[in-house]
Amino acid sequence: MKWPKLRTFLLTALILCLIPATRYYQIDVPLLRLLRGSHRVDPLSLHLTGEFVENNLGTEQNPDGSVTVRMIAQQYLFIPHCILVPAGAPVHLRITSADAVHSLTFNGTSYAVKVLPGTISETQLNFPTPGEYKTTCREFCGAGHYAMRSELKVVPREQFPVLHQEERGSCVAQ
Ligand code: CUA
């Protein structure tokens, strides 16, 4: 192989190796942020501006009967600490991390949502019957990982408070 060709090959190989490396170490790459598009969010200003400010967290009722739940995972808690959803309704979960990689799981179900800083993880959940689920973090995220747990309460549809627009539900209202 001639040198210019070899050089191109080596450079390409190096770049290809670097892409997964940056994903692993959570290094901020502007190009990747651009490619992620609307799913990107700045982990440092979550509490200050945008979708994940405090009064926008929790359960929001949608006109079609489904609900949207917005949460933040951070060392070492989930915010809000307790989530309230109506039984049988589609739950659109939107969650992001303020720091490390976490994984939100609902004990007794197969749901597991990986939560990464800088990205919004979106998933659809459904809890057909009323009950209480312990939610735990299943990704080692630091010294307090084993204490990172919270709760999800599923109430019968008719017991779910009727939320007005701009209102966000949590267990506190119960
Ligand atoms: Cu968060 Cu482990």
XYZ file of C-alpha atoms and ligand atoms in Angstrom:
176
model
C 0.000 0.000 0.000
C 1.269 3.451 -0.853
C 1.832 5.914 1.944
C -1.030 8.389 1.191
C -3.500 5.515 0.991
C -2.164 3.969 4.168
C -2.332 7.312 5.938
C -5.972 7.768 4.940
C -6.730 4.259 6.094
C -5.036 4.759 9.452
C -6.770 8.093 10.033
C -10.165 6.601 9.214
C -9.527 3.651 11.510
C -8.470 5.996 14.302
C -11.590 8.129 13.956
C -13.832 5.066 13.873
C -12.246 3.839 17.078
C -12.631 7.219 18.731
C -16.387 7.455 18.215
C -17.315 4.561 20.542
C -14.584 5.679 22.941
C -16.199 9.090 23.334
C -19.576 7.442 23.903
C -18.098 5.298 26.645
C -16.351 8.047 28.520
C -19.181 10.552 28.122
C -16.896 13.066 26.469
C -18.803 15.945 24.975
C -18.580 15.813 21.168
C -20.370 18.698 19.436
C -20.897 16.652 16.256
C -22.613 13.874 18.206
C -24.771 16.403 19.993
C -25.783 17.804 16.616
C -26.619 14.339 15.278
C -28.726 13.510 18.302
C -30.947 16.443 17.432
C -33.969 17.131 19.606
C -33.068 14.394 22.075
C -30.139 16.368 23.386
C -30.349 18.350 26.580
C -27.712 20.130 28.634
C -27.234 18.170 31.894
C -25.785 21.216 33.654
C -28.809 23.473 33.178
C -31.617 20.921 33.616
C -32.933 22.610 36.745
C -32.740 26.077 35.284
C -34.309 25.976 31.863
C -36.178 23.772 29.413
C -38.373 20.720 29.673
C -36.901 19.382 32.918
C -37.336 22.380 35.231
C -38.847 21.391 38.567
C -42.441 22.461 37.982
C -42.559 20.520 34.710
C -41.549 17.216 36.313
C -44.047 14.528 37.269
C -47.157 13.299 35.517
C -48.918 15.340 32.854
C -52.312 14.351 31.510
C -52.731 14.292 27.730
C -56.054 14.976 25.977
C -56.179 11.387 24.614
C -56.169 9.843 28.108
C -52.501 8.925 28.101
C -50.016 10.545 30.442
C -46.500 11.912 30.031
C -44.060 11.434 32.901
C -40.934 13.571 33.087
C -38.133 12.622 35.457
C -34.510 13.376 36.242
C -32.062 10.758 37.466
C -29.134 12.082 39.433
C -26.677 10.811 42.015
C -28.441 9.326 43.986
C -32.120 9.879 43.494
C -34.922 10.057 40.996
C -36.886 13.298 40.794
C -39.781 13.321 41.569
C -39.254 10.754 44.278
C -42.711 9.271 43.777
C -44.613 9.040 40.507
C -48.377 8.663 40.207
C -49.974 7.184 37.074
C -53.457 5.900 36.185
C -53.844 2.141 35.638
C -54.178 0.965 32.054
C -53.256 4.305 30.495
C -50.305 4.567 28.124
C -47.409 6.212 29.953
C -44.929 8.181 27.850
C -41.783 8.386 29.936
C -39.197 11.089 29.266
C -36.155 10.965 31.506
C -32.647 12.367 31.464
C -29.638 12.338 33.763
C -27.993 15.256 35.521
C -24.679 13.432 35.888
C -23.767 9.763 35.450
C -25.348 6.878 33.561
C -28.285 5.408 35.457
C -30.866 2.748 34.709
C -34.451 3.077 35.869
C -36.197 -0.218 36.563
C -39.599 -1.037 38.009
C -39.398 -4.057 40.302
C -41.747 -6.812 39.232
C -41.753 -5.683 35.599
C -39.312 -6.109 32.748
C -39.064 -2.372 32.151
C -35.531 -0.993 32.251
C -34.699 2.456 30.956
C -31.100 3.478 30.454
C -30.607 7.117 31.359
C -27.668 9.081 29.953
C -26.591 12.655 30.601
C -27.138 14.899 27.594
C -29.870 12.709 26.119
C -33.582 12.278 26.694
C -34.551 8.619 27.019
C -38.071 8.060 25.769
C -40.136 4.955 26.289
C -43.729 3.746 26.465
C -44.914 1.998 29.607
C -48.218 0.547 30.697
C -49.288 -0.631 34.129
C -52.598 -2.489 33.684
C -53.468 -2.939 37.368
C -53.266 -0.625 40.383
C -50.378 -1.211 42.738
C -47.084 0.079 44.020
C -43.757 -0.522 42.373
C -40.367 0.097 43.865
C -38.140 1.730 41.295
C -34.427 1.130 41.520
C -31.306 2.128 39.662
C -29.694 -0.886 38.027
C -26.578 0.749 36.598
C -23.668 1.238 38.971
C -23.447 5.022 39.245
C -21.253 5.633 42.286
C -21.043 5.248 46.055
C -24.748 5.824 46.661
C -25.971 3.572 43.841
C -27.539 0.972 46.136
C -29.622 3.639 47.861
C -30.943 5.053 44.598
C -34.558 3.994 44.689
C -37.971 5.557 44.582
C -41.572 4.642 43.944
C -44.309 4.433 41.338
C -47.957 4.352 42.382
C -50.535 3.069 39.953
C -54.054 4.126 40.914
C -57.388 3.184 39.313
C -58.199 5.547 36.469
C -61.140 7.109 38.308
C -58.906 7.851 41.305
C -56.325 9.648 39.252
C -56.812 13.351 39.937
C -58.087 15.379 37.024
C -55.160 17.614 36.231
C -55.654 20.999 34.727
C -53.353 22.187 32.014
C -50.052 23.377 33.497
C -50.582 21.032 36.464
C -48.203 18.152 37.173
C -49.150 15.211 39.334
C -47.061 13.339 41.894
C -47.804 11.235 44.975
C -47.702 14.368 47.137
C -51.164 15.300 45.875
C -52.572 11.994 47.146
Cu -28.059 5.577 39.639
Cu -27.082 3.524 40.121
